[in-house]
Tab-separated table of C-alpha atoms in Angstrom:
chain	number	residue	atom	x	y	z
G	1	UNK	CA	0.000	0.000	0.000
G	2	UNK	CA	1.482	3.467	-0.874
G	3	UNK	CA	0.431	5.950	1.282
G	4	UNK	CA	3.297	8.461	1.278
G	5	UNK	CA	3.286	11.419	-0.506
G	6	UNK	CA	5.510	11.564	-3.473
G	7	UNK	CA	6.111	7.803	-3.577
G	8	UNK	CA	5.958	6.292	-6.670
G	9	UNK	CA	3.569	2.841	-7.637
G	10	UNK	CA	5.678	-0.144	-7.770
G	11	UNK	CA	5.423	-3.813	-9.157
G	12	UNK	CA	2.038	-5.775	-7.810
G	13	UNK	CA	3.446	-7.968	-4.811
G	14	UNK	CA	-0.173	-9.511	-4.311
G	15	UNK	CA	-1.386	-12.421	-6.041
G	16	UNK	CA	-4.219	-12.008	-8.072
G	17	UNK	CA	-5.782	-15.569	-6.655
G	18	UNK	CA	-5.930	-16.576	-3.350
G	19	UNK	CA	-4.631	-19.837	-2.437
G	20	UNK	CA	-5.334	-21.548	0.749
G	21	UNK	CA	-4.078	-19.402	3.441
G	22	UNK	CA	-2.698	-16.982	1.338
G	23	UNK	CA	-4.219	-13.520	0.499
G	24	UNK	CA	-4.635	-12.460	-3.012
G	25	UNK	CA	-7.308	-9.912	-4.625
G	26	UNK	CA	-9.706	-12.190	-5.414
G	27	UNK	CA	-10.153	-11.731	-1.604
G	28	UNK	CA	-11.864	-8.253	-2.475
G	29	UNK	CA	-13.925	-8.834	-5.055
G	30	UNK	CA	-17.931	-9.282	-3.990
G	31	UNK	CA	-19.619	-11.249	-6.666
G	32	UNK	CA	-22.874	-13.566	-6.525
G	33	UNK	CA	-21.223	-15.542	-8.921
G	34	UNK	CA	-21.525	-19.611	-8.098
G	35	UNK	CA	-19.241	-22.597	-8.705
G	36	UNK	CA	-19.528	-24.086	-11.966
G	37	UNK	CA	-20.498	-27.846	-11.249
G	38	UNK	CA	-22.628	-28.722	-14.657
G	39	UNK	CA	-20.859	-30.280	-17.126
G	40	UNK	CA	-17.261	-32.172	-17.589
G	41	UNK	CA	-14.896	-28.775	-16.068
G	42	UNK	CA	-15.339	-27.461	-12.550
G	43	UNK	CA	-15.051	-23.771	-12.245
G	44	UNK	CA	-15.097	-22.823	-8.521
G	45	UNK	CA	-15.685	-18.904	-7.342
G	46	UNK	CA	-12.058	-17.791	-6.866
G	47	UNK	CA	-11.158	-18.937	-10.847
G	48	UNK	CA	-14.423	-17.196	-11.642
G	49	UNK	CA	-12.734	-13.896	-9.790
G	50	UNK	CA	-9.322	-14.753	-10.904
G	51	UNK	CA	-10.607	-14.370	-14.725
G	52	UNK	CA	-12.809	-10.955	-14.183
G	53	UNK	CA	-9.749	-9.015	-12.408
G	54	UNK	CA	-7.896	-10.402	-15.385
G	55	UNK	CA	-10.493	-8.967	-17.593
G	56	UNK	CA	-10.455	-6.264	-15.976
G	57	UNK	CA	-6.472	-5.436	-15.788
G	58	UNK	CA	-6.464	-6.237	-19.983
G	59	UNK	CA	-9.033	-3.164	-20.341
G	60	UNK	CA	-6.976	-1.079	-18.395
G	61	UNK	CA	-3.581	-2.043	-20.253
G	62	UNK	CA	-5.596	-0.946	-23.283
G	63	UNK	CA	-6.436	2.256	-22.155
G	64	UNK	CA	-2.744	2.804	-20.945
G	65	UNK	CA	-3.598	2.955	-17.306
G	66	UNK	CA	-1.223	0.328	-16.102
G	67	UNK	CA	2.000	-1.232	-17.348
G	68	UNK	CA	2.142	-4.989	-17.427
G	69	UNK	CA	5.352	-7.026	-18.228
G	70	UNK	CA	6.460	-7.933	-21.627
G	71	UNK	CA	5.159	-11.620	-22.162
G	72	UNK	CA	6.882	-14.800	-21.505
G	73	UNK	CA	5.184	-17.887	-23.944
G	74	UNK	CA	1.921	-17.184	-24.518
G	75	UNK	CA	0.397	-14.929	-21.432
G	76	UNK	CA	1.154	-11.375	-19.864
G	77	UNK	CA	1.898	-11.750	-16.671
G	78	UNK	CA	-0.910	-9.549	-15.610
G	79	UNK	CA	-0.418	-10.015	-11.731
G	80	UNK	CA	2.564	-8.100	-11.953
G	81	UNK	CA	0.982	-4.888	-13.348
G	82	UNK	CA	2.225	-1.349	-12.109
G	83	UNK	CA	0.001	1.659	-11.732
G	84	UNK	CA	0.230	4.627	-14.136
G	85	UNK	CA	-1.491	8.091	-14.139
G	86	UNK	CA	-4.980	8.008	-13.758
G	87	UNK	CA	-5.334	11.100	-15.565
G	88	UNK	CA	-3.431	9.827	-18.671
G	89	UNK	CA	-3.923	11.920	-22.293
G	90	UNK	CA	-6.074	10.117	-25.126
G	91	UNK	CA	-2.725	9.214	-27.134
G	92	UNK	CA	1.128	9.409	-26.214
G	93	UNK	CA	2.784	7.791	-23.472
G	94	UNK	CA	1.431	7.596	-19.872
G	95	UNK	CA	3.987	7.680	-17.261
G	96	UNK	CA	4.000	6.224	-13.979
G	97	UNK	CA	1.804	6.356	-11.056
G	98	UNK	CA	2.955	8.768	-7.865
G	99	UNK	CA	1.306	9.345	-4.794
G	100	UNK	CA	-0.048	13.418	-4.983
G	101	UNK	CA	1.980	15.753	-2.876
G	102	UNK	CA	0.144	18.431	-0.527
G	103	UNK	CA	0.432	20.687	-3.289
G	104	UNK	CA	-0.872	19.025	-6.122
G	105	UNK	CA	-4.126	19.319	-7.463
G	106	UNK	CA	-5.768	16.688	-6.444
G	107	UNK	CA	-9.250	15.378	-4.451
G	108	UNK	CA	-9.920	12.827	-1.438
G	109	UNK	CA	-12.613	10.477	-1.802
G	110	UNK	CA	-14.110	8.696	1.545
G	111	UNK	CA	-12.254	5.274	2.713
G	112	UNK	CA	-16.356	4.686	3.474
G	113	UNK	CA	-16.695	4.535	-0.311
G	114	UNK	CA	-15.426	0.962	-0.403
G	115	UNK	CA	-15.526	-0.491	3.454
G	116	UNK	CA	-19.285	0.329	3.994
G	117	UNK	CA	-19.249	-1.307	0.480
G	118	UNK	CA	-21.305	1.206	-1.778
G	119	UNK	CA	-18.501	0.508	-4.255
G	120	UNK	CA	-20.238	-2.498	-4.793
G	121	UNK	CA	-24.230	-1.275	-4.729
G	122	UNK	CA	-23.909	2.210	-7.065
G	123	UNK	CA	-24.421	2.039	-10.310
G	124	UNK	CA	-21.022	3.205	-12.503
G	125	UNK	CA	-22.699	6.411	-13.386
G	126	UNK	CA	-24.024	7.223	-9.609
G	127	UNK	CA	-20.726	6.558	-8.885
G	128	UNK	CA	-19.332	9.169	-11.623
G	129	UNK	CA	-21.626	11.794	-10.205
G	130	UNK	CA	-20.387	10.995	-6.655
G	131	UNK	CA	-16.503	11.611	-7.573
G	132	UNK	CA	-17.357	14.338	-9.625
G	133	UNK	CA	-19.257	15.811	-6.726
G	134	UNK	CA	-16.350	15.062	-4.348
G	135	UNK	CA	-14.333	16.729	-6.916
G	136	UNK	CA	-16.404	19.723	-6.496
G	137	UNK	CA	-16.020	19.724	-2.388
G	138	UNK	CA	-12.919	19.244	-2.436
G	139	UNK	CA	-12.180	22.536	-5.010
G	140	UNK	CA	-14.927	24.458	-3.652
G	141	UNK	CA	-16.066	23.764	0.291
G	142	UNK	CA	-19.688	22.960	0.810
G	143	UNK	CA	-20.978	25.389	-1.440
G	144	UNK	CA	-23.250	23.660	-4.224
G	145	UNK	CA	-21.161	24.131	-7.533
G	146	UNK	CA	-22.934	23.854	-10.884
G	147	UNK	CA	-22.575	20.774	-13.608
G	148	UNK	CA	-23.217	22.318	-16.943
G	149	UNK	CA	-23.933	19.753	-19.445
G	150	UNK	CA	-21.092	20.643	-21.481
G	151	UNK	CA	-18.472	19.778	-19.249
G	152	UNK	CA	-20.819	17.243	-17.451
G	153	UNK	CA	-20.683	15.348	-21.385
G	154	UNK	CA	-17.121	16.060	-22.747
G	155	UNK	CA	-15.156	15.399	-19.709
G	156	UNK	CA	-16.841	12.855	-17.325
G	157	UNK	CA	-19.174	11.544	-20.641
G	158	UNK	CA	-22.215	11.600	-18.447
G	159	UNK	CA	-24.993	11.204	-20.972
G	160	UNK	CA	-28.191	13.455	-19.843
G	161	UNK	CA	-29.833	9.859	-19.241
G	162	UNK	CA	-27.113	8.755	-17.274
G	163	UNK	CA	-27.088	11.931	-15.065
G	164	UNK	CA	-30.769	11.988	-14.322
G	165	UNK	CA	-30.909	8.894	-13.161
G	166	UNK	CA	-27.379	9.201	-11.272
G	167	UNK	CA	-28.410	11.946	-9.717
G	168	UNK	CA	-31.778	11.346	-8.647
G	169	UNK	CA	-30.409	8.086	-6.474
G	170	UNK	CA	-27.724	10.145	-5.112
G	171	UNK	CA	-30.493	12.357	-4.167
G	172	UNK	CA	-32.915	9.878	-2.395
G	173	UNK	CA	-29.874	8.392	-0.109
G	174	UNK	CA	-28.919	12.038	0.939
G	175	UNK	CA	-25.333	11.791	-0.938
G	176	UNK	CA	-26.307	14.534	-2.948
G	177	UNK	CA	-28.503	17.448	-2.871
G	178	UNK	CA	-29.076	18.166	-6.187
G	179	UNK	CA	-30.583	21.837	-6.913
G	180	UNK	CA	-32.410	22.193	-9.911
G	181	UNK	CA	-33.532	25.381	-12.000
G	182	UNK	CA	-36.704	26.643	-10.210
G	183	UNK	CA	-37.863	27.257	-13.552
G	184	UNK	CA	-37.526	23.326	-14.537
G	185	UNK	CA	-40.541	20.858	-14.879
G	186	UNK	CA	-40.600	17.459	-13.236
G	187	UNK	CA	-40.105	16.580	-17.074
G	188	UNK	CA	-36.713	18.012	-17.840
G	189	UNK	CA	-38.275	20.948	-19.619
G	190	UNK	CA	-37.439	24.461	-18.680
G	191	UNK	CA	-40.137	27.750	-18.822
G	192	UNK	CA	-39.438	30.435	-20.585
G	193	UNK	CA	-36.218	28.239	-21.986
G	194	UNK	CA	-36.013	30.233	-25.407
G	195	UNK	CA	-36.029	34.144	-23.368
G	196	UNK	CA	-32.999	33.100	-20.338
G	197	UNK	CA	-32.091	29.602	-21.088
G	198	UNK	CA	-31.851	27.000	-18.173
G	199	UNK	CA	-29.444	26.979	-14.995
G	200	UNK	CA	-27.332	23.964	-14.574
G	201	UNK	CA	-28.432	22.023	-11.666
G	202	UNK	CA	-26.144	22.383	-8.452
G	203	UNK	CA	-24.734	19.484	-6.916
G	204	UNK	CA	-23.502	19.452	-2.783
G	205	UNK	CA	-21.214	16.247	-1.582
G	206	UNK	CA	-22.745	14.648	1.470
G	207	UNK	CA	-19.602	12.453	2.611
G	208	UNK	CA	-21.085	11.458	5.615
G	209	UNK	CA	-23.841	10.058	4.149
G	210	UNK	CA	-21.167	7.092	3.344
G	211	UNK	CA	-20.500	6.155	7.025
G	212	UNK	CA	-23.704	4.156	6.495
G	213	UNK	CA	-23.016	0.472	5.620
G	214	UNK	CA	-24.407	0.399	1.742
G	215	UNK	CA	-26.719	-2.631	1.564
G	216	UNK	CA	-29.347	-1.824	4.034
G	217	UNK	CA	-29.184	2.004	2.814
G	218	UNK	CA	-30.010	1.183	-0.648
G	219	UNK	CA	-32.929	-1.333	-0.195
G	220	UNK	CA	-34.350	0.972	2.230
G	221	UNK	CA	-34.268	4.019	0.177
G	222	UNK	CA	-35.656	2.216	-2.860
G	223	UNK	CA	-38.497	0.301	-0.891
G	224	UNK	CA	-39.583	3.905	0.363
G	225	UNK	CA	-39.669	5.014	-2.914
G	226	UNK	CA	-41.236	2.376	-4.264
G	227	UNK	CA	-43.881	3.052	-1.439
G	228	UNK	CA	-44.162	6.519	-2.098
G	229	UNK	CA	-44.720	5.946	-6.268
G	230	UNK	CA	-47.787	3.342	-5.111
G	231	UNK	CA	-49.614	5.730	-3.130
G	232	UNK	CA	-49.228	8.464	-5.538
């Protein structure tokens, strides 16, 4: 784990399987997913794992965001990946990984995030919304800040679907307050649109709304919603 400022990312030490008594990050990956027994090949949970993260690390050698060896035979050896910039350019080299100093631009984003597990129960775009939001916080305070849509589309590529939605669960858990034109209709549309145009809606971080563990947050907030739109 890197944790000190400045440090840079070095070769993966952990295995990407666990074995036996032996950690490995298969160990943090929540899945419903169920041991293959039908059929002549047995596919038990951890190989099921073991093949996603690898999945997974092949996208993000594609898209330049880590550095895997050269291979040896016929496979990469994936589990032996190293970090590079997260905020890497389109095209050109990417170099590596460093922890931000104090004075780098940079945001925080709540441990809470992933051990009350609503890394697991968001949907990708809620979860979008949430770091753009923390973003926002952490540039701004605990001011609401506004999310024009063309930013909102060309740098985070939040469709208008996408951020409706997004934003509207964020919403109904109390991670975000999300402040719309006063002007706007329950339908999107906007009076008087064509004389001033429409405000972008303002977006507030709620970070404490995190410290909640996820899974009983979630299906409580939707049942109550799912209440409210019956007796409506």
């Amino acid at each position: 784990m890197r944790l000190t400022a400045g440090q840079p990312a070095t070769r993966n030490e952990l295995p990407l399987k666990a074995e036996n008594d032996h950690p490995g990050w298969t160990d943090y990956i929540a899945t419903d997913a169920q041991d293959a027994t039908e059929g002549r090949i047995f596919v038990d949970v951890p190989t099921k794992k073991a093949r996603q993260l690898q999945s997974s690390l092949t996208r993000l050698h594609k898209q330049n965001l880590i550095s895997v060896p050269p291979a040896k035979g016929r496979h990469r050896r994936y589990e032996d990946f190293v970090l590079k910039r997260e905020d890497a350019r389109p095209v050109g080299d990417n170099g590596g990984y460093w922890v931000p100093e104090q004075d780098s631009d940079y945001f925080t984003v709540p441990a809470s995030l992933f051990t009350n597990g609503w890394i697991h129960v968001l949907e990708d775009s809620e979860l979008v919304l949430l770091l753009i939001a923390a973003r926002m916080r952490g540039k701004h305070g605990d001011a609401p800040q506004p999310l024009a849509s063309g930013p909102r589309k060309l740098h985070y590529g939040l469709s208008r679907d996408s951020f409706e939605a997004g934003h509207r669960v964020l919403d109904y858990l109390g991670i975000l307050d999300v402040i719309s034109d006063y002007q706007r209709s329950a339908d999107g549309k906007v009076d008087g649109f064509s004389d001033r145009g429409a405000q972008p809606h303002l977006l507030r971080f709620h970070p404490e709304a995190l410290d909640r563990p996820a899974f009983p947050a979630i299906i409580d907030t939707l049942a109550e919603q799912i209440a409210k739109s019956e007796g409506s």
